[in-house]
GROMACS .gro file of C-alpha atoms in nm:
model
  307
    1UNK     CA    1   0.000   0.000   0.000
    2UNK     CA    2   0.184   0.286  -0.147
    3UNK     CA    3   0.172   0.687  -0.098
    4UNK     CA    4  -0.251   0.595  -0.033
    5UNK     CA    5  -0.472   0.816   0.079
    6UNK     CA    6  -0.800   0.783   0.270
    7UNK     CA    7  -1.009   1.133   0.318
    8UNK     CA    8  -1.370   1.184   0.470
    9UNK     CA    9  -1.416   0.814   0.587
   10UNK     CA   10  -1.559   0.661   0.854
   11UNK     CA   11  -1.462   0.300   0.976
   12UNK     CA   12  -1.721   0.149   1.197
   13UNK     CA   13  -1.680  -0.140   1.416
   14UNK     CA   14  -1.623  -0.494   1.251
   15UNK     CA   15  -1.554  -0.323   0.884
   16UNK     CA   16  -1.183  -0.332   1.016
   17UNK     CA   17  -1.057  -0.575   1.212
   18UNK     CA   18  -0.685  -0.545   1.132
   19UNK     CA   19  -0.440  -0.879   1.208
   20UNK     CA   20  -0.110  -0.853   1.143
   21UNK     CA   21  -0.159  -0.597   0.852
   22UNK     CA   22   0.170  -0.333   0.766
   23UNK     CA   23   0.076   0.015   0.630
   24UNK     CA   24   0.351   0.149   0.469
   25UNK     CA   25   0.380   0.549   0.386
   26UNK     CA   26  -0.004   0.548   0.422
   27UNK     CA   27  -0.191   0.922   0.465
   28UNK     CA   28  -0.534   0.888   0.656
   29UNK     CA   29  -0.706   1.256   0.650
   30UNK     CA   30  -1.056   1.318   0.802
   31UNK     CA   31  -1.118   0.952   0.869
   32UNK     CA   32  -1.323   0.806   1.152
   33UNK     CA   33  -1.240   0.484   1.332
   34UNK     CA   34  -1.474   0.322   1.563
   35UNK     CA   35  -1.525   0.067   1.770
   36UNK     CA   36  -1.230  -0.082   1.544
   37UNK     CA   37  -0.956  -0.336   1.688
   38UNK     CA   38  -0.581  -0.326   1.556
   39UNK     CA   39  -0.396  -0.634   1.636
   40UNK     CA   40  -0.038  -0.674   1.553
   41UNK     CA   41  -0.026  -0.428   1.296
   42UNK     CA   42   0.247  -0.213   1.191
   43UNK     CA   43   0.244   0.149   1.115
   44UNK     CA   44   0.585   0.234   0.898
   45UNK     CA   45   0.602   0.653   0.776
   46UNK     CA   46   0.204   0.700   0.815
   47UNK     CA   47   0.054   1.048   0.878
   48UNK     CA   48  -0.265   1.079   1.045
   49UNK     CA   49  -0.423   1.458   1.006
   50UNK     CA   50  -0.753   1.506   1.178
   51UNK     CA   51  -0.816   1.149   1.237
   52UNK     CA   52  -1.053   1.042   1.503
   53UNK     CA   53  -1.027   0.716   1.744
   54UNK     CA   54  -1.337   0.598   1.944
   55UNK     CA   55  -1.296   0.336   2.135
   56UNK     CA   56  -1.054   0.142   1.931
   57UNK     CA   57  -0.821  -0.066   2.073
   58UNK     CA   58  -0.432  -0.113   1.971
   59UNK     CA   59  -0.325  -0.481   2.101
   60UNK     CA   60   0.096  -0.522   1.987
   61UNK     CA   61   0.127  -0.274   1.742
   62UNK     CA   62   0.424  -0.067   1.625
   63UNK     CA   63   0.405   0.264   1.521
   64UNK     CA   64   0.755   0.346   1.347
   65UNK     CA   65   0.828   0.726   1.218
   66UNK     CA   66   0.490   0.800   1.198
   67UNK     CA   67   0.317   1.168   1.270
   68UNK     CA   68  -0.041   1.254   1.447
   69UNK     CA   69  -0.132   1.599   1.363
   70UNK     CA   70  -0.459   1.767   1.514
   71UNK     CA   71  -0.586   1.389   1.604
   72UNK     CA   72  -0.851   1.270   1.856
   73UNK     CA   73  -0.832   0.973   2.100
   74UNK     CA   74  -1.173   0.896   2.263
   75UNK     CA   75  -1.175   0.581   2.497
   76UNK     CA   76  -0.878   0.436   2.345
   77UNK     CA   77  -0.678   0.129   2.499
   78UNK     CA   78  -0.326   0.083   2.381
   79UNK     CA   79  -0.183  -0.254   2.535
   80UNK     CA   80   0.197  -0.335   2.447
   81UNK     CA   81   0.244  -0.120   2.168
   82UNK     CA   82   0.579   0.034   2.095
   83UNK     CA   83   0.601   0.427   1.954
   84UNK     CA   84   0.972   0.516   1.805
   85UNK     CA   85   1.050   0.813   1.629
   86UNK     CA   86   0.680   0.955   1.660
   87UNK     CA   87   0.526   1.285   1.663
   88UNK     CA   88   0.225   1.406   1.824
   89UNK     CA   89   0.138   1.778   1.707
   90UNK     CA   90  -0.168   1.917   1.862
   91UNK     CA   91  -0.308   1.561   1.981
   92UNK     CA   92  -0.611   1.535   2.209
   93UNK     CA   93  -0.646   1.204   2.444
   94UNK     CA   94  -0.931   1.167   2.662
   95UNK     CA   95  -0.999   0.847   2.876
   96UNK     CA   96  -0.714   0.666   2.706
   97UNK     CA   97  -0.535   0.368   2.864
   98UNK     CA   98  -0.178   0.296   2.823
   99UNK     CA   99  -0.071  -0.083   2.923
  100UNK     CA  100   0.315  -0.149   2.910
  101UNK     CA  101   0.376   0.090   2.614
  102UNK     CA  102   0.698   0.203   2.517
  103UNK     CA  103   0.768   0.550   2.426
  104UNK     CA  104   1.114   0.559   2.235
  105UNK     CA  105   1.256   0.858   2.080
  106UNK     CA  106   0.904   1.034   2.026
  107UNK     CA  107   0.786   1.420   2.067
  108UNK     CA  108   0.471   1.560   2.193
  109UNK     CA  109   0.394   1.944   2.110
  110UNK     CA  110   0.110   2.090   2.196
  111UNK     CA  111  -0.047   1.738   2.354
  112UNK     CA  112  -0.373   1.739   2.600
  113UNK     CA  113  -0.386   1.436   2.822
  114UNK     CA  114  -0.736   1.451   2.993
  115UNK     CA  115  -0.832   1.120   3.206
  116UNK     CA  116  -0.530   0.902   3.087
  117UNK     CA  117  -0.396   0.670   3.245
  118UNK     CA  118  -0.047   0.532   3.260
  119UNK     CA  119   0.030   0.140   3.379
  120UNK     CA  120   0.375  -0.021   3.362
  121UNK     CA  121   0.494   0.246   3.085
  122UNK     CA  122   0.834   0.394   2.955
  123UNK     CA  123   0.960   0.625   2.824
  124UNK     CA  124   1.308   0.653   2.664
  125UNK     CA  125   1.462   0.996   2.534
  126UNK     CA  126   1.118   1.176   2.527
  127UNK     CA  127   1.067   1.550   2.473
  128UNK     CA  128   0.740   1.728   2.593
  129UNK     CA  129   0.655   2.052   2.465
  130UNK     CA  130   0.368   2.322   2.606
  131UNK     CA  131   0.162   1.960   2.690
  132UNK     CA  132  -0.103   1.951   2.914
  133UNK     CA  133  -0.172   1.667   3.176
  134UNK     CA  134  -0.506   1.698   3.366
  135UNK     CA  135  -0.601   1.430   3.633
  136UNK     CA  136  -0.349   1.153   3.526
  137UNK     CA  137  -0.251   0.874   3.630
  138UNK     CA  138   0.086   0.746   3.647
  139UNK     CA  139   0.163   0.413   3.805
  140UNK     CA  140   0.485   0.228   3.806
  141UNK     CA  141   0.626   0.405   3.453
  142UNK     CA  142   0.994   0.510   3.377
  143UNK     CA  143   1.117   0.830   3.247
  144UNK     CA  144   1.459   0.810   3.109
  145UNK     CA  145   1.617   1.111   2.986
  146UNK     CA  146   1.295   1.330   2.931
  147UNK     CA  147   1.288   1.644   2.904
  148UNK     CA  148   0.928   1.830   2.949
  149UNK     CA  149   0.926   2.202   2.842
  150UNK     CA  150   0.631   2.448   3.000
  151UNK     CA  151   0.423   2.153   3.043
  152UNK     CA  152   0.152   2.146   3.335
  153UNK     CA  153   0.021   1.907   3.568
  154UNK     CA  154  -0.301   1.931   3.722
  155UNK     CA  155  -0.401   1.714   3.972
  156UNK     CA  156  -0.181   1.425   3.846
  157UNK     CA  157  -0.114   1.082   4.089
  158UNK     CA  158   0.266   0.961   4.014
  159UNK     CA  159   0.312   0.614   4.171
  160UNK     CA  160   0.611   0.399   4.246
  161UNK     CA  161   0.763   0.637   3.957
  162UNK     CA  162   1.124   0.635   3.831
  163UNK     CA  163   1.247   0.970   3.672
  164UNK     CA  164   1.620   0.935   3.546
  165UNK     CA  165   1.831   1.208   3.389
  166UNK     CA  166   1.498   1.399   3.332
  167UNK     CA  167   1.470   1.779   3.310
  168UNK     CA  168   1.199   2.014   3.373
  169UNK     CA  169   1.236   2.366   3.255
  170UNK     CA  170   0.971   2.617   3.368
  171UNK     CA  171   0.678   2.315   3.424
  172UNK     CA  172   0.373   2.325   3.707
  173UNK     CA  173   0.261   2.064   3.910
  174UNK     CA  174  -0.046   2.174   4.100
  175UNK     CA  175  -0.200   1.955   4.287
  176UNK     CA  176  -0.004   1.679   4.236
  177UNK     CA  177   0.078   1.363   4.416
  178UNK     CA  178   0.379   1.143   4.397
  179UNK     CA  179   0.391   0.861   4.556
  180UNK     CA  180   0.734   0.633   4.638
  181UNK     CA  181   0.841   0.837   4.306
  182UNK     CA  182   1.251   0.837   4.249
  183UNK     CA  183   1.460   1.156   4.096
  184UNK     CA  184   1.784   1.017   4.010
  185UNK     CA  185   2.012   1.323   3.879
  186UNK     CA  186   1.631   1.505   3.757
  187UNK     CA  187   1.678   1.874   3.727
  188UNK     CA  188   1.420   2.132   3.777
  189UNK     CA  189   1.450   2.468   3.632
  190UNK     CA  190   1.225   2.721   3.730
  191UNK     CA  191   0.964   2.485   3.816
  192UNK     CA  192   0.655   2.530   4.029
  193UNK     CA  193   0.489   2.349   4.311
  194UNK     CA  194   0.138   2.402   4.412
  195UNK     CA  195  -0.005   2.177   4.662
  196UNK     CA  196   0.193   1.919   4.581
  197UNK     CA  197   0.247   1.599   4.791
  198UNK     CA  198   0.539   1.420   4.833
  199UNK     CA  199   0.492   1.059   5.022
  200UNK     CA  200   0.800   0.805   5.022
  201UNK     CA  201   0.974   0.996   4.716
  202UNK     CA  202   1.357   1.006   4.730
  203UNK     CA  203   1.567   1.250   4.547
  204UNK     CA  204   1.914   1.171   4.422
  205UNK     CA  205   2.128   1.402   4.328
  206UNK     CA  206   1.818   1.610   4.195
  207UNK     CA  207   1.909   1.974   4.106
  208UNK     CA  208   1.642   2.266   4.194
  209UNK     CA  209   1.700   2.599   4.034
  210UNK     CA  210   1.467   2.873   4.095
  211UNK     CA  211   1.232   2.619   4.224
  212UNK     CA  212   0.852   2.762   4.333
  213UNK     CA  213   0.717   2.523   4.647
  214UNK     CA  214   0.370   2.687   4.731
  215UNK     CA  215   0.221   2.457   5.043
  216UNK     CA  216   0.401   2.178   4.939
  217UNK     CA  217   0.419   1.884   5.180
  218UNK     CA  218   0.682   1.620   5.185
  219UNK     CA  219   0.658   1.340   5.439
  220UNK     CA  220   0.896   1.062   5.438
  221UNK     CA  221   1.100   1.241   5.186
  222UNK     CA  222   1.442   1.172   5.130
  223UNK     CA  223   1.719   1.367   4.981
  224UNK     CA  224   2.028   1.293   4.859
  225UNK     CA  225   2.322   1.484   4.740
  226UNK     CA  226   2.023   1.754   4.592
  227UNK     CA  227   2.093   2.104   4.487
  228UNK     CA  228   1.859   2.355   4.546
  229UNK     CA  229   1.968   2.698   4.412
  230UNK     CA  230   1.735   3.049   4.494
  231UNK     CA  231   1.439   2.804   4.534
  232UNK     CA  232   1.153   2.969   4.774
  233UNK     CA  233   0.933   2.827   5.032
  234UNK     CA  234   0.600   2.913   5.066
  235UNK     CA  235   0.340   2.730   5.359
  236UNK     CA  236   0.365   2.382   5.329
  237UNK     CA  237   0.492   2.113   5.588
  238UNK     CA  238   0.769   1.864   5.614
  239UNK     CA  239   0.739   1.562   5.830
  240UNK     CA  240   0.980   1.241   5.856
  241UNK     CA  241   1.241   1.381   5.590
  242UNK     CA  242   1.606   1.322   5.594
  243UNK     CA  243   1.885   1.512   5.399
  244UNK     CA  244   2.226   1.361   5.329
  245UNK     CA  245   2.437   1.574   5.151
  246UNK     CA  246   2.247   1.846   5.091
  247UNK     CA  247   2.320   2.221   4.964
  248UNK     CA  248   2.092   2.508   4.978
  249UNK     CA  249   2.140   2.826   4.831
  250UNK     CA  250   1.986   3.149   4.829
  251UNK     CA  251   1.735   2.960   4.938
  252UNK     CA  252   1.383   3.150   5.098
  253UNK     CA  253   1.165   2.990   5.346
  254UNK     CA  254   0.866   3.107   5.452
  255UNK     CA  255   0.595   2.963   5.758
  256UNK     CA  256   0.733   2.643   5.676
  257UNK     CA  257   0.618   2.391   5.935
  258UNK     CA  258   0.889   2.057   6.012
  259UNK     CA  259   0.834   1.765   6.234
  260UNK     CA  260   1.070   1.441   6.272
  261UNK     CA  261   1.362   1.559   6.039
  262UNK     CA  262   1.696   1.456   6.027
  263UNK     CA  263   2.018   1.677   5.806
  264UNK     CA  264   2.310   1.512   5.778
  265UNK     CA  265   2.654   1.696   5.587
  266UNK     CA  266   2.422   1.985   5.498
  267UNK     CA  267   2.499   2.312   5.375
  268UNK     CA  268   2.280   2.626   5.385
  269UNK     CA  269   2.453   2.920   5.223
  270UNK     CA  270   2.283   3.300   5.170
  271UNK     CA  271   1.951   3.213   5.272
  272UNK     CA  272   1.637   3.346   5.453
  273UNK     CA  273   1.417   3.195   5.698
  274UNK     CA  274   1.100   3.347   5.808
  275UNK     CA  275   0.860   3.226   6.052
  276UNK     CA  276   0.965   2.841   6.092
  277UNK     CA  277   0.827   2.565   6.322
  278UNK     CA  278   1.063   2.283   6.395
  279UNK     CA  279   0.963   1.952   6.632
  280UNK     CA  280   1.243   1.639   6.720
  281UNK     CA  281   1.520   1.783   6.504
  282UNK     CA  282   1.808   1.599   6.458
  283UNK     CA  283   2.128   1.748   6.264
  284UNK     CA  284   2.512   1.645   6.196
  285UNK     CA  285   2.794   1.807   6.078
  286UNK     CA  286   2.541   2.106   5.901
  287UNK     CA  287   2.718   2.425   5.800
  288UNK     CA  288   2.514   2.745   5.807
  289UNK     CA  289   2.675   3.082   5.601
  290UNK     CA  290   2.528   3.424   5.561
  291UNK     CA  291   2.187   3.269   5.676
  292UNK     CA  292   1.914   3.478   5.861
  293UNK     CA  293   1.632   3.334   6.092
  294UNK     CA  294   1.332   3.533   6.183
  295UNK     CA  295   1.068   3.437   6.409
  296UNK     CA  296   1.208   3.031   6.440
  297UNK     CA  297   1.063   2.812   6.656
  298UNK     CA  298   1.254   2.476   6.736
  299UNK     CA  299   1.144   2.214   6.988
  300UNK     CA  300   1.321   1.918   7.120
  301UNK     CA  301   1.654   1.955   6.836
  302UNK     CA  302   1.948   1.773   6.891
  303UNK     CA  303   2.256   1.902   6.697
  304UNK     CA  304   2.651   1.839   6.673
  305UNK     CA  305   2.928   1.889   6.446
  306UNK     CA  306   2.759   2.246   6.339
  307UNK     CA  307   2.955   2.546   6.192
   0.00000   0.00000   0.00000
């Protein structure tokens, strides 16, 4: 099937029932699929313009070097299919399913995710660009070296997630939950938390520039060898975090509120702290330069080795 094209048509449910098929340098434009079931196919250079999938499922199929512009995904399931070298240009998904799928060299620009939900996924060298995720779900999936431009969250669940070597430059998470997540050498850039929660999630070597935490809360947090550089504080509690390693700088904190913590080989430098409550504190070998503390409240703190 060669250089084909398919305009204004409408595939209903049984007309198609694809097994094992290949389309090849296929264009689909203004075509409807519903209902329709694609099992084992393979998708090779095809370009989808202002196509439209209602409830169709994709069972093992491979979509290689092919492009989505200004297409709709309505109550789609997509269950161990593999996307490499895709792009998704202005792409809508609403109450989509994603079942071990792997996401391999592929770009997302100007994406929506609405109601989507993400089981036992990866994703491998993926860029995100002005995308859109509103109440997602991510559980168990793997980001490995991602990088998500001025992309939001809103109200998105992240469980027993794995970010590696993944960047975030000026992105929003409001509202979001993570959940025994992992930040192995992640970066943030300019990126802002509102209401976030943090339960279980460890941070290695994560790097926070310019950070935004508005009533964030992190309990059972762990940090490790993290970076945060003129990141600010606002509300928000801590409770049962630890900090190995740690550097702060030109950092601002403001009626932050900390309960069982423990800072080991910390280092604040050139920072501000306004209004703090501390309870069972429990620090080692912290150094504190150019800092200033107004209106700090600590209760039962236990400290040595401090400069």
């Amino acid at each position: 099937m060669e250089r084909t094209r398919l305009e204004s048509n409408v595939m209903e449910q049984n007309e198609v029932a694809s097994n094992g098929v290949k389309f090849n340098r296929v264009k689909f434009r203004e075509v409807e699929f519903n209902g329709v079931e694609f099992n084992g196919v393979k998708f090779n250079r095809v370009k989808f313009s202002e196509v439209e999938f209602n409830g169709v499922e994709f069972n093992g199929v491979k979509f290689n070097g092919v492009e989505f512009n200004g297409v709709e995904f309505n109550g789609v399931e997509f269950n161990g299919v593999e996307f490499n070298g895709v792009e998704f240009n202005g792409v809508e998904f609403n109450g989509v399913e994603f079942n071990g799928v792997e996401f391999n060299g592929v770009e997302f620009n100007g994406v929506e995710f609405n109601g989507v939900e993400f089981y036992g996924v990866e994703f491998y060298r993926v860029e995100f660009y002005r995308v859109e995720f509103y109440r997602v779900e991510f559980y168990r999936v793997e980001f490995y070296r991602v990088e998500f431009y001025r992309v939001e969250f809103y109200r998105v669940e992240f469980y027993r997630v794995e970010f590696y070597r993944v960047e975030f430059y000026r992105v929003e998470f409001c509202g979001a939950e993570f959940c025994g997540a992992e930040f192995c050498g992640a970066e943030f850039c300019g990126a802002e938390f509102c209401g976030a929660e943090f339960y279980g999630a460890e941070f290695y070597g994560a790097e926070f520039y310019g950070a935004e935490f508005y009533g964030a809360e992190f309990y059972g947090a762990e940090f490790y060898g993290a970076e945060f550089y003129g990141a600010e504080f606002f509300g928000g509690e801590s409770n049962g975090v630890e900090s190995n390693g740690v550097e702060f700088n030109r950092i601002e904190h403001n009626g932050i509120e900390g309960n069982t913590m423990e800072s080991r080989g910390t280092q604040w430098n050139r920072g501000e702290y306004n209004g703090i409550e501390g309870n069972t504190m429990e620090s080692r070998g912290i150094q504190w330069n150019r800092v200033e503390f107004n209106g700090i409240e600590w209760n039962s703190m236990e400290s040595s080795g401090i400069q």
